[in-house]
Amino acid sequence: MYASQMYELGAEPNIIRKIFEYSQKRCNEIGEENVFDFCIGNPNVPTPEGFHKAIRELISQKNDYFLHGYTSNAGDQETKRAIAADLNTRYQTSFHEDNFYMTCGATASLRISVEALCEDGDEFITFTPFFPEYRVFVETAGASLVTVETNPDSFQIDFDNLKPAFSEHTKGIIINSPNNPSGVVFSEKSIRTLAGILKDKSEEYGHPIFLISDEPYRELVYDGLKVPFLTKYYDNTLVCYSFSKCMSIPGERIGYILIPDEVENHKSIHAAICGAGRALGYVCAPSLMQHVIAKCAGEVADIELYKKNRDFMYQALTSYGYECIYPNGAFYMFVKAMEEDAAAFCDKAKELELLMVPSDSFGCSGYVRISYCVPLKRIERALPAFQALAKKYQS
Amino acid sequence: MYASQMYELGAEPNIIRKIFEYSQKRCNEIGEENVFDFCIGNPNVPTPEGFHKAIRELISQKNDYFLHGYTSNAGDQETKRAIAADLNTRYQTSFHEDNFYMTCGATASLRISVEALCEDGDEFITFTPFFPEYRVFVETAGASLVTVETNPDSFQIDFDNLKPAFSEHTKGIIINSPNNPSGVVFSEKSIRTLAGILKDKSEEYGHPIFLISDEPYRELVYDGLKVPFLTKYYDNTLVCYSFSKCMSIPGERIGYILIPDEVENHKSIHAAICGAGRALGYVCAPSLMQHVIAKCAGEVADIELYKKNRDFMYQALTSYGYECIYPNGAFYMFVKAMEEDAAAFCDKAKELELLMVPSDSFGCSGYVRISYCVPLKRIERALPAFQALAKKYQS
């Protein structure tokens, strides 16, 4: 009497959401200060200065019809121009408003892009570890997800693993750097090599292979690192962006798909994206938020707070004996579980009210993801639990 | 290299959107005051009093994490409680927060509901005239749309037409009252008869047939008319609601699906709806808007302005010789085209800068839809054009 696949997706929500719901329940039971929740990527630093200012100005200066009326399906022109101008300044690109399709966040951006591109039998490649919803988006669009292991020591791309993953059915490759869950940023050298391979494979199979860049964490990098801006390295790149993380507004569902002029048949791809948005029930991205972005595109929340958390936590955890790749970006640490079964490790952590996400759903076993976008106090209060957990394995 | 169906949906947007885009272009060319655009259902009356007040209060009193962070996939509990309380007061129902799934508007509500219910070979019935996107939502979910003609004199349900439309594959029936595009409200008698037939047919085929009520215009009724609240007439009813029209905020994309306890297997249906939302790329409904709704659920914009427009326009158009069913609800008039081909009629109107939507895409030939949610001045200025258009056919 209903779609069994949908029931399963709903009855068994992704593990992050599941722990999130458990955490909310547990907080109600024993108080928020006693639950050490490191599970969800819900930014905790305040929105950038211009954000509420923009809301206040807009609702006092503009009429309701402008503020809250429908925009074009692809988004408000002024908003798209503001985003283009910001990117052009930061990356010396030359985007214009028609390169954009405004969306309800990066999840919608990705899901719509896959739907727009997907033909029967298509395959999309991604690297482990990866955001678990990729599988849902690719499979519910009717395609298959092919996963490729990264280098286990660095989580950088392993090109020997990558090459055999291509086939004539490969429609695209989804990359996510800075990476959720590892916090790793792919090096410029890796991106250049990847672009070369994609070009070769596109020629070999006689059709473009798209680079779909899921980059909600683009601005969240530390230690002076620069994230290569992918459209400059490979023509057939679609950028799936969200303002969720850089502006600390994940609940607002506002982002975009960028389809540069360099994309083969870019006008048709843009049309297919509009069509996919329509088919999936989107009408336009939330209008007030679009107008806010028009006023403060490019503003970023104070990410120094994340850096502080990272430094403090990395130092503490490694001193207790935890192993972890040094995370340069996003707000995640990917820590080796102290037993083979990451889920069992997380269960032991849970007994200490420590909530982390086991890595299995990220397509990679033996790790846990720790989101450090939390109040520093929570990290401080959680340290004894982390220490006690480590001790359980060290005796 | 991309999905041809998506390309077609994007390259050929629905006709309302197409005229909307033309109108924006034409306004830039000859000035807004010279374009008589009656094509889109973009509410033009101000938002209700509490709406901006709620935004101002929220952003001055609450922290960013609360305001703009993720909510649960199904929506913020307080928001859902406020909606339940409002409905319970108005309709003497007994809904609770777990009966709701918050969405990005009625379009998302409908698309998600169909996805959640749809199994191979399913059929959904709807009545003509109907919102053209129904076909897109049903067909992209993999089902077929079966259309049933209403009574041509009243646009009320014609039960003789309805009965043969059922089959063992019928999963649901989508109704929309007050109706877009006709402005007609289905009578309580019709609803009772419909409920009886649905009950009989469910028994006959041995599975529930869902009544999916698309009701963004629920509060927009005039002349003291009452819209029957459907969950009270038929158990297996899913309500797809949007705050777009009642609060004049169509760009904000905020609405819900209501799954009453009386729905067979309501918990599983709720789970399938959560799963469908996930599969289609939704994460949560926009958070600030959810919190705003928590504060002002039940507030309605000043619909007296629509009534004034309707009275004025109905009187004027009929005096020029136009024929039209008296519209009791929504903000549409469905006027008989003065030649058989409604599209040709609209083309002649367009020469007079008069923009209306031909009825063919609503599954019904020979009519035009006029949206009267426009400034009264536009109606006044447009009257000579309406008169001139009628004269072309009367000479």
PDB file of N, CA, C and O in Angstrom, chain A residues 67-89:
ATOM      1  N   LEU A  67       9.729  40.425  -1.150  1.00  0.00           N
ATOM      2  CA  LEU A  67      10.454  39.611  -0.160  1.00  0.00           C
ATOM      3  C   LEU A  67      10.044  38.152  -0.173  1.00  0.00           C
ATOM      4  O   LEU A  67      10.892  37.271  -0.057  1.00  0.00           O
ATOM      5  N   HIS A  68       8.729  37.924  -0.260  1.00  0.00           N
ATOM      6  CA  HIS A  68       8.213  36.577  -0.003  1.00  0.00           C
ATOM      7  C   HIS A  68       7.482  35.970  -1.192  1.00  0.00           C
ATOM      8  O   HIS A  68       6.886  34.908  -1.070  1.00  0.00           O
ATOM      9  N   GLY A  69       7.479  36.691  -2.329  1.00  0.00           N
ATOM     10  CA  GLY A  69       6.831  36.145  -3.522  1.00  0.00           C
ATOM     11  C   GLY A  69       7.720  35.118  -4.216  1.00  0.00           C
ATOM     12  O   GLY A  69       8.905  34.977  -3.887  1.00  0.00           O
ATOM     13  N   TYR A  70       7.126  34.395  -5.156  1.00  0.00           N
ATOM     14  CA  TYR A  70       7.924  33.475  -5.973  1.00  0.00           C
ATOM     15  C   TYR A  70       9.059  34.225  -6.645  1.00  0.00           C
ATOM     16  O   TYR A  70       8.887  35.355  -7.093  1.00  0.00           O
ATOM     17  N   THR A  71      10.214  33.586  -6.776  1.00  0.00           N
ATOM     18  CA  THR A  71      11.218  34.073  -7.712  1.00  0.00           C
ATOM     19  C   THR A  71      11.151  33.160  -8.938  1.00  0.00           C
ATOM     20  O   THR A  71      10.392  32.182  -8.945  1.00  0.00           O
ATOM     21  N   SER A  72      11.932  33.478  -9.964  1.00  0.00           N
ATOM     22  CA  SER A  72      12.043  32.539 -11.074  1.00  0.00           C
ATOM     23  C   SER A  72      12.493  31.190 -10.522  1.00  0.00           C
ATOM     24  O   SER A  72      13.169  31.139  -9.484  1.00  0.00           O
ATOM     25  N   ASN A  73      12.135  30.117 -11.213  1.00  0.00           N
ATOM     26  CA  ASN A  73      12.551  28.783 -10.759  1.00  0.00           C
ATOM     27  C   ASN A  73      14.045  28.703 -10.530  1.00  0.00           C
ATOM     28  O   ASN A  73      14.512  28.111  -9.556  1.00  0.00           O
ATOM     29  N   ALA A  74      14.811  29.293 -11.430  1.00  0.00           N
ATOM     30  CA  ALA A  74      16.273  29.190 -11.332  1.00  0.00           C
ATOM     31  C   ALA A  74      16.848  30.166 -10.316  1.00  0.00           C
ATOM     32  O   ALA A  74      18.031  30.102 -10.003  1.00  0.00           O
ATOM     33  N   GLY A  75      15.991  31.041  -9.783  1.00  0.00           N
ATOM     34  CA  GLY A  75      16.450  31.943  -8.730  1.00  0.00           C
ATOM     35  C   GLY A  75      16.376  33.401  -9.113  1.00  0.00           C
ATOM     36  O   GLY A  75      16.271  33.756 -10.296  1.00  0.00           O
ATOM     37  N   ASP A  76      16.434  34.245  -8.101  1.00  0.00           N
ATOM     38  CA  ASP A  76      16.396  35.697  -8.263  1.00  0.00           C
ATOM     39  C   ASP A  76      17.658  36.171  -8.990  1.00  0.00           C
ATOM     40  O   ASP A  76      18.774  35.784  -8.634  1.00  0.00           O
ATOM     41  N   GLN A  77      17.467  37.010 -10.012  1.00  0.00           N
ATOM     42  CA  GLN A  77      18.609  37.459 -10.837  1.00  0.00           C
ATOM     43  C   GLN A  77      19.654  38.207 -10.005  1.00  0.00           C
ATOM     44  O   GLN A  77      20.858  37.986 -10.166  1.00  0.00           O
ATOM     45  N   GLU A  78      19.176  39.096  -9.146  1.00  0.00           N
ATOM     46  CA  GLU A  78      20.102  39.909  -8.350  1.00  0.00           C
ATOM     47  C   GLU A  78      20.944  39.019  -7.432  1.00  0.00           C
ATOM     48  O   GLU A  78      22.144  39.238  -7.259  1.00  0.00           O
ATOM     49  N   THR A  79      20.297  38.000  -6.874  1.00  0.00           N
ATOM     50  CA  THR A  79      21.009  37.062  -6.003  1.00  0.00           C
ATOM     51  C   THR A  79      22.103  36.344  -6.787  1.00  0.00           C
ATOM     52  O   THR A  79      23.253  36.238  -6.337  1.00  0.00           O
ATOM     53  N   LYS A  80      21.729  35.872  -7.970  1.00  0.00           N
ATOM     54  CA  LYS A  80      22.704  35.125  -8.768  1.00  0.00           C
ATOM     55  C   LYS A  80      23.844  36.030  -9.229  1.00  0.00           C
ATOM     56  O   LYS A  80      25.006  35.609  -9.265  1.00  0.00           O
ATOM     57  N   ARG A  81      23.521  37.295  -9.520  1.00  0.00           N
ATOM     58  CA  ARG A  81      24.581  38.242  -9.904  1.00  0.00           C
ATOM     59  C   ARG A  81      25.526  38.483  -8.735  1.00  0.00           C
ATOM     60  O   ARG A  81      26.751  38.555  -8.925  1.00  0.00           O
ATOM     61  N   ALA A  82      24.977  38.585  -7.533  1.00  0.00           N
ATOM     62  CA  ALA A  82      25.818  38.829  -6.354  1.00  0.00           C
ATOM     63  C   ALA A  82      26.754  37.645  -6.104  1.00  0.00           C
ATOM     64  O   ALA A  82      27.932  37.825  -5.768  1.00  0.00           O
ATOM     65  N   ILE A  83      26.244  36.452  -6.304  1.00  0.00           N
ATOM     66  CA  ILE A  83      27.080  35.260  -6.092  1.00  0.00           C
ATOM     67  C   ILE A  83      28.180  35.202  -7.160  1.00  0.00           C
ATOM     68  O   ILE A  83      29.349  34.939  -6.854  1.00  0.00           O
ATOM     69  N   ALA A  84      27.798  35.481  -8.404  1.00  0.00           N
ATOM     70  CA  ALA A  84      28.785  35.476  -9.489  1.00  0.00           C
ATOM     71  C   ALA A  84      29.888  36.495  -9.189  1.00  0.00           C
ATOM     72  O   ALA A  84      31.091  36.191  -9.291  1.00  0.00           O
ATOM     73  N   ALA A  85      29.483  37.699  -8.781  1.00  0.00           N
ATOM     74  CA  ALA A  85      30.463  38.752  -8.510  1.00  0.00           C
ATOM     75  C   ALA A  85      31.414  38.331  -7.388  1.00  0.00           C
ATOM     76  O   ALA A  85      32.632  38.539  -7.474  1.00  0.00           O
ATOM     77  N   ASP A  86      30.855  37.718  -6.353  1.00  0.00           N
ATOM     78  CA  ASP A  86      31.696  37.283  -5.233  1.00  0.00           C
ATOM     79  C   ASP A  86      32.702  36.224  -5.680  1.00  0.00           C
ATOM     80  O   ASP A  86      33.895  36.318  -5.378  1.00  0.00           O
ATOM     81  N   LEU A  87      32.227  35.222  -6.426  1.00  0.00           N
ATOM     82  CA  LEU A  87      33.147  34.168  -6.889  1.00  0.00           C
ATOM     83  C   LEU A  87      34.199  34.755  -7.835  1.00  0.00           C
ATOM     84  O   LEU A  87      35.383  34.406  -7.755  1.00  0.00           O
ATOM     85  N   ASN A  88      33.752  35.643  -8.716  1.00  0.00           N
ATOM     86  CA  ASN A  88      34.691  36.227  -9.683  1.00  0.00           C
ATOM     87  C   ASN A  88      35.811  36.997  -8.986  1.00  0.00           C
ATOM     88  O   ASN A  88      36.974  36.951  -9.425  1.00  0.00           O
ATOM     89  N   THR A  89      35.456  37.684  -7.902  1.00  0.00           N
ATOM     90  CA  THR A  89      36.466  38.418  -7.145  1.00  0.00           C
ATOM     91  C   THR A  89      37.427  37.457  -6.454  1.00  0.00           C
ATOM     92  O   THR A  89      38.639  37.645  -6.467  1.00  0.00           O
TER      93      THR A  89
END
